[in-house]
Coordinates of C-alpha atoms and ligand atoms in Angstrom, one line a residue:
P4 CA 21.5 40.6 -27.9
R5 CA 22.1 40.5 -24.1
K6 CA 18.1 40.2 -23.3
G7 CA 17.1 37.6 -26.5
K8 CA 20.1 35.9 -24.9
S9 CA 18.2 35.4 -21.5
M10 CA 14.7 34.7 -23.3
K11 CA 16.7 32.0 -25.1
L12 CA 17.5 30.6 -21.7
F13 CA 13.9 31.1 -20.2
I14 CA 12.1 29.4 -22.7
L15 CA 14.9 26.4 -22.7
M16 CA 14.4 26.7 -19.5
A17 CA 10.4 26.2 -19.4
L18 CA 10.5 23.8 -21.9
F19 CA 13.2 21.9 -19.3
G20 CA 11.3 22.4 -16.5
L21 CA 8.0 21.3 -18.5
G22 CA 9.7 18.0 -19.1
L23 CA 11.2 16.9 -16.4
A24 CA 7.9 18.1 -13.9
Q25 CA 5.7 14.9 -16.2
H26 CA 9.2 12.8 -14.7
N27 CA 7.5 13.2 -11.8
P28 CA 5.3 10.5 -10.0
Q29 CA 4.0 13.4 -7.7
F30 CA 3.7 10.9 -5.2
K31 CA 2.5 11.5 -1.6
N32 CA 4.4 12.1 1.6
G33 CA 7.9 9.9 0.8
R34 CA 6.0 6.8 -0.7
T35 CA 8.2 5.5 -3.8
S36 CA 6.0 3.0 -5.7
I37 CA 3.2 2.2 -7.9
V38 CA 1.5 -1.1 -8.1
H39 CA -1.1 -2.2 -11.1
L40 CA -4.6 -3.8 -10.1
F41 CA -4.2 -5.2 -13.7
E42 CA -8.4 -5.6 -14.3
W43 CA -9.4 -4.9 -10.3
R44 CA -13.1 -3.1 -10.2
W45 CA -13.2 -0.1 -9.1
A46 CA -14.9 -1.0 -5.8
D47 CA -12.2 -3.0 -4.9
I48 CA -9.3 -0.7 -5.8
A49 CA -10.7 1.6 -3.2
Q50 CA -11.3 -0.6 -0.6
E51 CA -7.5 -1.7 -1.3
C52 CA -6.8 1.8 -0.9
E53 CA -8.0 2.5 2.8
R54 CA -7.5 -1.4 4.0
F55 CA -4.2 -1.6 3.0
L56 CA -2.4 0.2 -0.2
G57 CA -2.1 2.7 2.0
P58 CA -1.8 2.1 5.4
K59 CA 1.8 -0.2 4.2
G60 CA 2.8 2.8 1.7
F61 CA 2.8 2.5 -1.1
G62 CA 2.8 5.5 -4.0
G63 CA 0.0 4.9 -6.5
V64 CA -2.0 2.3 -8.1
Q65 CA -2.1 1.3 -12.3
I66 CA -5.9 0.9 -13.1
S67 CA -6.7 -0.7 -16.3
P68 CA -8.1 1.1 -18.7
P69 CA -11.2 3.1 -17.8
N70 CA -12.9 4.1 -21.0
E71 CA -15.9 2.4 -23.2
H72 CA -14.8 -0.6 -24.8
I73 CA -15.1 -3.0 -27.0
V74 CA -17.3 -6.8 -25.2
L75 CA -15.5 -9.3 -27.7
G76 CA -17.8 -13.1 -26.7
I77 CA -19.5 -12.8 -23.8
P78 CA -19.1 -14.8 -21.2
W79 CA -15.4 -15.5 -23.5
R80 CA -14.4 -11.4 -22.5
P81 CA -10.6 -11.7 -23.1
W82 CA -8.5 -9.0 -21.0
Y83 CA -7.6 -7.4 -24.1
Q84 CA -11.1 -5.6 -24.9
R85 CA -10.0 -3.2 -22.8
Y86 CA -7.2 -1.9 -24.8
Q87 CA -10.0 -1.8 -27.7
P88 CA -12.0 1.4 -27.0
V89 CA -15.3 2.6 -28.5
S90 CA -15.8 5.7 -26.8
Y91 CA -13.9 7.4 -23.7
N92 CA -17.0 7.5 -21.9
L93 CA -15.9 6.4 -18.1
C94 CA -17.7 3.1 -17.8
S95 CA -15.7 -0.2 -18.6
R96 CA -15.5 -3.7 -17.0
S97 CA -13.8 -2.0 -13.8
G98 CA -17.1 -0.4 -13.4
S99 CA -18.8 3.1 -13.9
E100 CA -17.9 7.1 -14.2
A101 CA -19.6 7.3 -10.1
E102 CA -17.5 4.3 -9.1
L103 CA -14.8 5.4 -10.9
K104 CA -15.3 8.9 -9.1
D105 CA -15.7 7.2 -5.8
M106 CA -12.3 5.1 -6.0
I107 CA -10.0 7.8 -6.7
T108 CA -11.6 10.7 -4.2
R109 CA -11.0 7.6 -1.6
C110 CA -7.7 6.4 -3.0
N111 CA -6.1 10.0 -2.4
K112 CA -7.9 10.9 0.6
V113 CA -5.5 7.8 1.8
G114 CA -2.6 9.7 0.2
V115 CA -2.2 7.2 -3.0
N116 CA -2.3 7.7 -6.6
I117 CA -4.3 7.1 -9.3
Y118 CA -2.2 6.7 -12.7
V119 CA -4.1 6.0 -15.6
D120 CA -4.6 4.4 -18.4
T121 CA -4.8 5.3 -21.3
V122 CA -5.8 3.8 -25.0
I123 CA -5.1 6.5 -27.2
N124 CA -3.8 5.3 -30.4
H125 CA -6.6 3.4 -31.9
M126 CA -9.2 2.4 -31.4
C127 CA -11.0 -1.6 -31.6
G128 CA -9.8 -3.9 -34.0
S129 CA -11.3 -3.5 -37.7
G130 CA -12.7 -6.4 -37.9
G131 CA -14.8 -5.3 -34.2
G132 CA -18.3 -5.4 -35.8
T133 CA -21.2 -3.5 -36.0
G134 CA -23.6 -3.0 -32.8
T135 CA -24.0 -2.0 -29.5
H136 CA -21.6 -4.6 -27.5
S137 CA -19.6 -2.1 -26.0
S138 CA -19.0 -1.8 -22.5
C139 CA -21.6 1.3 -21.8
G140 CA -24.3 -0.2 -25.0
S141 CA -22.5 2.9 -27.0
W142 CA -23.3 2.0 -30.7
F143 CA -19.9 1.7 -33.0
D144 CA -19.0 0.6 -36.6
A145 CA -15.5 -0.6 -36.8
T146 CA -16.0 -1.6 -40.3
N147 CA -16.8 2.1 -41.2
E148 CA -14.2 3.4 -38.8
D149 CA -17.8 5.7 -36.9
F150 CA -17.2 5.8 -33.2
P151 CA -20.3 8.6 -32.7
S152 CA -19.9 8.2 -28.8
V153 CA -16.6 10.3 -29.5
P154 CA -17.6 11.2 -31.9
Y155 CA -14.9 9.7 -34.9
S156 CA -15.9 8.7 -38.0
Y157 CA -13.4 7.4 -41.3
L158 CA -11.4 11.2 -41.6
D159 CA -9.7 10.8 -38.4
F160 CA -8.3 8.0 -38.7
N161 CA -4.4 7.3 -40.2
D162 CA -5.5 5.2 -43.5
Y163 CA -4.4 7.5 -46.0
K164 CA -0.8 8.3 -44.5
C165 CA 0.0 4.1 -44.0
K166 CA 1.3 2.8 -47.4
T167 CA 1.5 -0.8 -46.4
G168 CA -0.3 -3.3 -48.3
S169 CA -2.8 -4.7 -45.7
G170 CA -2.6 -1.5 -43.4
E171 CA -0.7 -3.5 -40.9
I172 CA 2.5 -2.8 -39.3
E173 CA 4.4 -5.8 -41.9
N174 CA 8.1 -4.3 -40.5
Y175 CA 9.4 -2.8 -37.2
G176 CA 12.4 -1.9 -38.9
D177 CA 9.6 0.6 -40.8
I178 CA 9.5 3.9 -38.3
Y179 CA 6.4 5.6 -40.9
Q180 CA 4.8 1.8 -40.5
V181 CA 4.8 1.4 -37.1
R182 CA 3.7 4.6 -36.5
D183 CA 0.9 4.8 -39.5
C184 CA 0.1 1.6 -39.9
R185 CA -2.8 -0.1 -37.7
L186 CA -0.9 -2.1 -35.0
V187 CA -2.6 -5.9 -34.8
G188 CA -5.5 -4.6 -36.8
L189 CA -6.6 -2.0 -34.2
L190 CA -7.7 0.9 -36.2
D191 CA -4.7 3.7 -36.0
L192 CA -6.0 6.7 -35.1
A193 CA -4.9 9.9 -36.5
L194 CA -3.1 11.8 -34.0
E195 CA -1.5 14.4 -36.4
K196 CA -5.0 15.7 -36.7
E197 CA -5.9 19.3 -33.9
Y198 CA -9.4 17.5 -33.9
V199 CA -7.9 13.6 -32.8
K200 CA -5.7 15.6 -30.4
G201 CA -8.5 17.6 -28.9
K202 CA -10.9 15.0 -28.2
V203 CA -7.6 12.7 -26.2
T204 CA -6.9 16.0 -24.2
E205 CA -10.7 15.9 -23.3
Y206 CA -10.6 12.7 -22.3
M207 CA -7.2 13.2 -20.1
N208 CA -8.3 16.3 -18.8
K209 CA -11.5 14.7 -16.8
L210 CA -9.6 13.2 -15.6
I211 CA -7.5 14.9 -14.1
N212 CA -10.0 17.2 -12.9
M213 CA -11.0 14.2 -11.4
G214 CA -7.8 13.8 -9.3
V215 CA -5.9 10.8 -10.9
A216 CA -1.9 11.7 -10.7
G217 CA -0.8 10.8 -14.1
F218 CA -1.1 8.6 -17.1
R219 CA 0.8 5.3 -18.1
V220 CA 0.4 5.7 -22.3
D221 CA -0.3 2.6 -24.0
G222 CA 1.5 2.2 -27.6
C223 CA 3.7 5.1 -27.6
K224 CA 6.2 3.6 -29.9
H225 CA 2.9 3.9 -32.7
M226 CA 2.8 7.8 -32.0
W227 CA 4.9 10.0 -33.0
P228 CA 6.6 12.3 -30.7
G229 CA 5.4 15.6 -31.7
D230 CA 2.2 14.5 -31.6
L231 CA 2.2 13.3 -28.1
S232 CA 4.1 16.4 -27.3
A233 CA 1.4 18.6 -28.1
V234 CA -1.0 16.2 -26.5
Y235 CA 1.1 16.4 -22.8
G236 CA 1.0 20.8 -22.9
R237 CA -2.4 20.7 -23.3
L238 CA -2.7 18.5 -20.2
N239 CA -4.3 20.1 -17.3
N240 CA -1.6 20.8 -14.2
L241 CA -3.0 18.2 -10.9
N242 CA -6.5 19.2 -8.7
T243 CA -5.8 21.0 -6.3
Q244 CA -7.9 19.3 -3.8
W245 CA -5.1 16.6 -3.1
F246 CA -1.6 17.8 -5.2
P247 CA 0.1 21.0 -5.2
G248 CA -0.5 24.3 -7.5
G249 CA 1.0 23.8 -10.3
S250 CA 1.6 20.3 -10.3
R251 CA 2.4 18.2 -13.3
P252 CA 0.7 14.7 -14.0
F253 CA 3.1 11.9 -14.5
I254 CA 3.2 10.3 -17.9
Y255 CA 5.0 7.3 -18.6
Q256 CA 5.0 5.9 -22.1
E257 CA 4.9 2.2 -23.0
V258 CA 7.8 2.0 -25.2
I259 CA 9.5 -1.3 -26.4
D260 CA 12.5 -0.7 -26.7
L261 CA 15.3 -3.9 -26.3
G262 CA 17.2 -3.0 -28.9
G263 CA 17.7 -3.5 -32.8
E264 CA 15.2 -1.4 -34.0
P265 CA 15.0 1.7 -34.7
I266 CA 12.7 3.6 -33.2
S267 CA 14.1 4.3 -29.7
A268 CA 12.9 4.4 -25.4
N269 CA 15.1 8.0 -26.3
E270 CA 12.4 9.5 -28.6
Y271 CA 9.9 9.6 -25.9
V272 CA 12.4 10.7 -22.6
H273 CA 12.0 14.4 -23.2
L274 CA 8.2 13.9 -22.8
G275 CA 7.8 11.9 -20.1
R276 CA 9.2 8.8 -18.2
V277 CA 9.6 5.6 -20.3
T278 CA 9.2 1.5 -19.6
E279 CA 12.5 0.0 -19.5
F280 CA 12.2 -3.1 -20.6
K281 CA 15.6 -4.4 -20.6
Y282 CA 15.1 -4.4 -17.0
G283 CA 13.0 -6.9 -16.5
A284 CA 14.3 -9.3 -18.8
K285 CA 17.7 -8.8 -17.3
L286 CA 16.8 -9.4 -14.0
G287 CA 15.1 -13.3 -15.5
N288 CA 18.5 -14.1 -16.8
I289 CA 19.9 -13.3 -13.7
F290 CA 18.0 -14.6 -10.9
R291 CA 17.3 -18.1 -13.3
K292 CA 21.1 -17.8 -14.3
W293 CA 20.8 -18.2 -17.6
N294 CA 23.3 -16.3 -20.6
N295 CA 26.0 -17.3 -18.0
E296 CA 24.0 -14.7 -15.7
K297 CA 25.9 -14.1 -11.7
L298 CA 24.3 -12.0 -9.6
C299 CA 28.1 -10.5 -8.7
Y300 CA 27.4 -8.9 -12.1
T301 CA 24.1 -6.2 -10.9
K302 CA 27.1 -4.5 -9.5
N303 CA 26.8 -1.7 -11.6
W304 CA 22.6 -2.5 -11.9
G305 CA 21.1 0.7 -13.7
E306 CA 22.6 3.2 -16.2
G307 CA 25.5 0.5 -16.1
W308 CA 23.7 -2.0 -18.2
G309 CA 23.0 0.2 -20.9
F310 CA 19.7 1.1 -19.4
M311 CA 18.1 4.7 -20.0
A312 CA 18.8 7.6 -17.5
N313 CA 17.3 6.7 -14.1
G314 CA 15.5 10.0 -14.1
N315 CA 13.4 8.5 -16.8
A316 CA 12.5 5.2 -16.2
V317 CA 10.0 3.4 -14.7
V318 CA 10.8 -0.3 -13.6
F319 CA 8.6 -3.6 -13.0
T320 CA 9.9 -7.4 -13.5
D321 CA 7.0 -8.4 -15.6
N322 CA 3.9 -6.7 -16.7
H323 CA 0.5 -7.4 -17.8
D324 CA 2.0 -8.6 -21.4
N325 CA 5.4 -10.6 -20.9
Q326 CA 3.7 -12.1 -17.4
R327 CA 1.9 -14.4 -20.2
G328 CA 3.7 -14.3 -23.0
S329 CA 2.9 -11.6 -25.2
G330 CA 5.4 -8.4 -25.9
A331 CA 8.9 -8.3 -25.3
G332 CA 11.3 -9.8 -22.3
G333 CA 10.5 -13.3 -24.1
A334 CA 11.2 -16.6 -21.5
S335 CA 13.1 -14.9 -19.1
I336 CA 10.2 -12.8 -17.8
L337 CA 9.7 -13.7 -13.6
T338 CA 6.4 -13.6 -12.3
F339 CA 4.1 -15.1 -9.4
W340 CA 4.2 -18.5 -11.4
D341 CA 8.0 -18.6 -10.1
P342 CA 7.9 -17.1 -6.5
R343 CA 10.9 -18.5 -5.1
L344 CA 13.1 -16.5 -7.5
Y345 CA 10.3 -13.6 -8.3
K346 CA 10.0 -12.7 -5.0
M347 CA 13.8 -12.3 -4.7
A348 CA 13.3 -9.9 -7.5
V349 CA 10.9 -7.9 -7.1
G350 CA 13.3 -7.7 -3.8
Y351 CA 16.1 -6.3 -5.5
M352 CA 14.3 -4.2 -7.7
L353 CA 12.5 -2.4 -4.6
A354 CA 15.8 -2.6 -2.8
H355 CA 17.9 -0.9 -5.3
P356 CA 17.8 2.9 -6.1
Y357 CA 17.4 3.2 -10.0
G358 CA 14.1 4.2 -12.0
V359 CA 9.8 4.1 -10.3
T360 CA 9.4 1.2 -9.7
R361 CA 5.9 -0.5 -10.5
V362 CA 4.8 -3.8 -8.6
M363 CA 2.3 -6.1 -10.7
S364 CA -0.4 -8.0 -9.1
S365 CA -1.9 -10.3 -10.9
Y366 CA -4.8 -13.3 -11.5
R367 CA -4.8 -16.7 -11.6
W368 CA -5.1 -18.7 -14.9
D369 CA -5.7 -22.2 -16.4
R370 CA -2.4 -22.1 -18.7
N371 CA -2.1 -23.9 -21.3
F372 CA 1.3 -24.8 -23.2
V373 CA 2.0 -25.7 -26.6
N374 CA 4.9 -25.8 -28.2
G375 CA 5.6 -23.4 -25.5
K376 CA 3.2 -20.4 -26.0
D377 CA 0.2 -20.4 -24.0
Q378 CA -3.0 -20.9 -25.5
N379 CA -4.4 -19.4 -22.6
Y380 CA -2.6 -16.2 -22.6
W381 CA -5.9 -14.4 -23.3
V382 CA -8.4 -15.4 -20.9
G383 CA -10.0 -12.6 -18.5
P384 CA -10.2 -11.5 -14.8
P385 CA -12.1 -14.1 -13.0
S386 CA -15.3 -13.7 -14.1
N387 CA -19.0 -14.7 -13.0
G388 CA -21.4 -16.1 -15.7
D389 CA -23.0 -13.5 -17.2
G390 CA -19.0 -12.3 -18.1
S391 CA -18.8 -9.6 -15.0
T392 CA -15.6 -9.6 -13.2
K393 CA -15.2 -11.3 -9.7
P394 CA -14.8 -9.3 -6.6
V395 CA -11.2 -9.8 -4.7
L396 CA -11.7 -11.5 -1.3
I397 CA -9.7 -10.9 1.5
N398 CA -9.0 -14.6 3.3
P399 CA -8.7 -14.1 7.1
D400 CA -4.7 -14.6 6.3
Q401 CA -5.0 -11.8 4.8
T402 CA -3.9 -13.5 1.0
C403 CA -6.6 -12.8 -1.8
G404 CA -9.1 -15.8 -2.9
N405 CA -11.4 -15.6 -5.9
G406 CA -8.6 -16.0 -8.6
W407 CA -6.6 -13.0 -7.4
V408 CA -2.9 -13.8 -6.6
C409 CA -2.0 -10.1 -4.8
E410 CA 1.5 -10.7 -5.1
H411 CA 1.7 -6.9 -3.4
R412 CA 0.3 -8.2 -0.1
W413 CA 3.0 -11.6 0.1
R414 CA 5.0 -10.1 2.7
Q415 CA 8.2 -9.8 1.3
I416 CA 6.6 -7.9 -0.9
T417 CA 5.1 -5.9 0.9
N418 CA 7.5 -5.8 3.2
M419 CA 10.4 -4.2 0.6
V420 CA 7.6 -1.4 -0.8
I421 CA 8.3 -0.5 2.7
F422 CA 12.2 -1.0 3.0
R423 CA 11.9 1.4 -1.0
N424 CA 10.2 4.4 1.2
V425 CA 12.3 4.4 4.2
V426 CA 15.7 4.5 2.5
N427 CA 14.3 6.6 0.2
G428 CA 17.4 9.7 -1.0
Q429 CA 19.9 7.0 0.0
P430 CA 22.4 6.4 -1.9
H431 CA 23.5 3.0 -3.0
S432 CA 26.3 1.8 -0.8
N433 CA 28.3 -1.1 0.9
W434 CA 28.3 -3.1 -2.0
W435 CA 29.7 -7.1 -1.4
D436 CA 29.3 -10.1 -3.2
N437 CA 31.5 -13.5 -4.0
Q438 CA 32.2 -13.3 -7.5
G439 CA 29.5 -15.4 -7.8
N440 CA 25.4 -15.2 -7.3
Q441 CA 25.4 -14.1 -3.3
V442 CA 25.7 -9.8 -3.0
A443 CA 24.9 -7.3 -0.3
F444 CA 24.1 -3.8 -0.3
G445 CA 23.5 -0.6 1.4
R446 CA 21.2 2.0 1.1
G447 CA 23.5 4.9 3.0
N448 CA 22.9 3.7 6.9
R449 CA 18.7 3.4 6.2
G450 CA 18.7 -0.3 5.2
F451 CA 21.0 -3.2 3.8
I452 CA 20.0 -6.1 2.4
V453 CA 22.0 -9.7 1.1
F454 CA 20.8 -12.2 -1.2
N455 CA 22.3 -16.1 -1.6
N456 CA 20.9 -17.3 -4.8
D457 CA 24.2 -19.9 -5.1
D458 CA 23.0 -23.4 -4.3
W459 CA 25.3 -23.3 -0.9
D460 CA 25.5 -21.8 2.3
L461 CA 26.3 -18.0 2.7
N462 CA 28.2 -17.2 5.8
V463 CA 29.9 -13.7 5.5
T464 CA 30.1 -10.9 8.2
L465 CA 29.8 -7.5 6.0
N466 CA 29.7 -4.2 7.1
T467 CA 26.2 -2.8 7.1
G468 CA 26.4 1.1 7.2
M469 CA 23.3 1.0 10.0
P470 CA 23.5 2.2 13.8
G471 CA 24.7 -0.6 15.6
G472 CA 21.3 -2.5 17.4
T473 CA 18.9 -5.6 16.0
Y474 CA 17.0 -5.6 13.4
C475 CA 14.3 -7.5 12.2
D476 CA 14.6 -9.2 9.1
V477 CA 11.3 -8.0 7.1
I478 CA 11.8 -11.2 4.6
S479 CA 11.1 -13.9 7.1
G480 CA 9.1 -12.0 9.2
Q481 CA 8.9 -9.0 10.1
K482 CA 8.5 -6.2 13.3
E483 CA 5.9 -6.4 15.6
G484 CA 5.9 -4.9 18.5
S485 CA 9.2 -5.3 20.3
K486 CA 9.9 -8.6 18.7
C487 CA 10.5 -10.4 15.2
T488 CA 8.4 -12.2 13.9
G489 CA 11.1 -13.9 11.1
K490 CA 14.6 -13.5 12.0
Q491 CA 17.1 -11.7 13.6
V492 CA 20.5 -9.2 12.7
T493 CA 22.3 -7.8 14.9
V494 CA 24.9 -5.0 14.0
G495 CA 27.6 -4.0 15.8
G496 CA 28.2 -0.6 17.5
D497 CA 31.2 -0.2 14.0
G498 CA 28.4 -1.7 11.6
R499 CA 28.9 -4.9 11.1
A500 CA 27.0 -8.1 11.0
T501 CA 26.8 -11.1 10.3
F502 CA 24.6 -13.1 8.0
S503 CA 23.2 -17.0 7.8
I504 CA 21.4 -17.6 4.5
S505 CA 21.1 -21.5 3.9
N506 CA 20.3 -22.2 0.0
K507 CA 17.1 -24.4 1.5
D508 CA 15.5 -21.0 3.5
E509 CA 12.2 -20.8 1.5
D510 CA 13.6 -17.3 0.6
P511 CA 17.3 -16.7 0.6
F512 CA 17.5 -13.6 0.8
I513 CA 17.0 -10.6 4.2
A514 CA 17.0 -7.3 4.6
I515 CA 16.5 -4.5 6.9
H516 CA 15.7 -0.9 8.0
A517 CA 15.8 1.7 9.9
D518 CA 11.7 1.5 10.9
S519 CA 12.6 -2.7 11.3
K520 CA 15.2 -2.1 14.5
L521 CA 14.3 -3.1 17.9
Ligands
LIG169 C1 -6.3 -9.1 -30.1 C2 -5.7 -10.2 -30.8 C3 -5.5 -9.7 -32.0 C4 -6.3 -8.7 -33.1 C5 -6.7 -7.4 -32.8 C6 -7.6 -6.8 -33.3 O1 -4.8 -10.6 -30.3 O2 -4.9 -10.9 -32.6 O3 -5.5 -8.6 -34.0 O4 -7.3 -7.5 -30.7 O5 -8.5 -7.1 -32.9 C7 -3.3 -6.5 -26.0 C8 -2.9 -7.8 -26.6 C9 -3.2 -7.9 -27.7 C10 -5.0 -6.9 -28.6 C11 -5.0 -6.1 -28.4 C12 -6.2 -5.5 -28.7 O6 -1.5 -7.9 -26.4 O7 -3.1 -9.4 -28.2 O8 -4.5 -7.9 -29.9 O9 -4.6 -5.3 -26.7 O10 -7.0 -5.7 -28.2 C13 3.4 -4.1 -29.4 C14 3.5 -2.4 -29.1 C15 3.3 -2.7 -27.3 C16 2.5 -3.7 -27.4 C17 2.7 -5.1 -27.6 C18 1.2 -6.3 -27.1 O11 4.8 -2.5 -29.8 O12 2.7 -1.4 -27.6 O13 2.8 -5.1 -29.2 N1 1.5 -3.7 -26.0 C19 0.5 -2.4 -25.2 C20 -0.5 -3.4 -23.8 C21 -1.2 -4.1 -24.9 C22 -2.0 -4.0 -25.6 C23 -1.5 -3.2 -27.1 C24 -0.7 -2.0 -27.0 C25 -2.6 -2.3 -28.4 O14 0.5 -3.1 -23.8 O15 -1.4 -4.8 -24.0 O16 -2.8 -5.5 -26.4 O17 -4.3 -1.5 -27.2 C26 8.6 -6.1 -31.3 C27 7.8 -4.5 -30.8 C28 7.2 -4.5 -29.6 C29 5.8 -5.2 -29.9 C30 6.1 -6.2 -30.0 C31 4.7 -7.0 -30.1 O18 8.4 -6.5 -29.7 O19 9.5 -4.3 -30.5 O20 7.4 -3.1 -30.1 O21 4.5 -5.2 -28.7 O22 7.0 -6.9 -30.8 O23 4.9 -8.7 -29.9 C32 11.4 -10.0 -28.5 C33 11.7 -8.9 -29.6 C34 11.2 -7.2 -28.9 C35 9.4 -7.9 -29.7 C36 9.4 -9.2 -29.2 C37 8.1 -9.8 -28.9 O24 12.2 -9.6 -26.8 O25 13.2 -8.3 -29.0 O26 11.3 -6.6 -29.9 O27 10.5 -10.3 -29.2 O28 7.7 -10.2 -31.0

């Protein structure tokens, strides 16, 4: 009996260990954040890793889906064609397999991981037609569910299980519909079939062998946790050219859970991390001061706000869906369109210890609101006349051109990505608030941040917990050589410092850290 018990314990630990391992982003040397380079070309990402992300301490890049996808109406080409797979060939709007491979290698070399946006719930829409209008030119027939380049046939789809009249998800209150019927007309793969599991696993393992560190798994709410568990369990360990032996791929699953539906994020947290959508929705309300929210209420930010356990969460202010009004979160979501509040919200997220952080990096499009809805939410990345994606230009002042926003290059955001690395592992400490929208907190003795989102000035002396000395604020400027290019903060031998932030400042917050000390 003792042997049986310890065997059971061993199995439990092995299962638990395996699960936990897939929660680890496998960041290289002390890096802590992911940037989503939405719709970037592989060639541009490779260069960005070398010239910016590596040197600035970014941990990884979430790339747009690399597999072959439908091409919708040249040159119309909405961004969302990437979420309509036609095969698992590795050629997409972002580039060829060779370019993908080159990018993965060059990013790994400078310590930046690649995470793949993985679309395995479905293929293209049922109305996708028949022909070779796909990113590698593979022939497919959406009408008859025939994708010979995988190959998948009609036998590999869920139609036999879906019970709704339309074949669509009609009611998010019915877990069977949500998993077995079509999401917005997308042909729903039967992941319960061994054959489909095999094809999906083959695709993901090919990417692992090429050197990626993990996966953002699209639409997990629409797949059964048991099927996902089986797929994840068959994934190879990471490539030992770049990662320690036995490293498991990082898994983070897109499950929109704002409460109120029978399927919850909780059903997925043992399999990997999950996107915490409440985070950006609440943070938007707080910085906009909607619903009587105040910054001081964030003293217990994180699990105290009903978010999932810290170790399970991937957090973000906005994502590619809700920055254009779809997905979840609604009007409160902050984006680059509201730069002043956005920088504060991203700064707050990066300073706070909760979750694995993902920074959004976008392109600009012409918005056209009709009754509060953006008619142009579909507009694809900056493109040439033939529909190909424009390269990311870097201006002399290090901002991006050609329509790329590059939020991750905004000084305030880049410097807070660095802040998060510097304070990594330190506790949330030395909280202060004015019972309104002025708050401050530290990260042990390694960093301190102060926000003024009230409509009046902040003038206060606070215990920072930092060693005495002169520090450069990394929001209004940064340390360059032996000088600060922006504000300076003097911390006394007792750890106290006086802060002044006008509500009219360009960016009404100040952050200092161990590496910004003169
Ligand atoms: C396109 C066209 C469609 C066409 C289809 C097929 O737009 O008209 O029928 O092609 O031809 C993206 C685009 C889609 C696009 C699709 C394929 O967003 O417009 O369809 O590519 O090209 C659900 C899913 C979630 C999904 C989200 C958008 O659960 O997984 O919808 N996100 C991912 C990707 C996304 C992608 C796909 C999945 C598909 O990030 O880019 O779609 O690969 C509730 C549910 C959510 C549900 C939303 C849908 O949310 O909870 O699970 O998300 O509804 O809007 C409040 C509620 C909140 C609610 C929310 C929105 O906030 O509290 O729960 O409102 O109503």
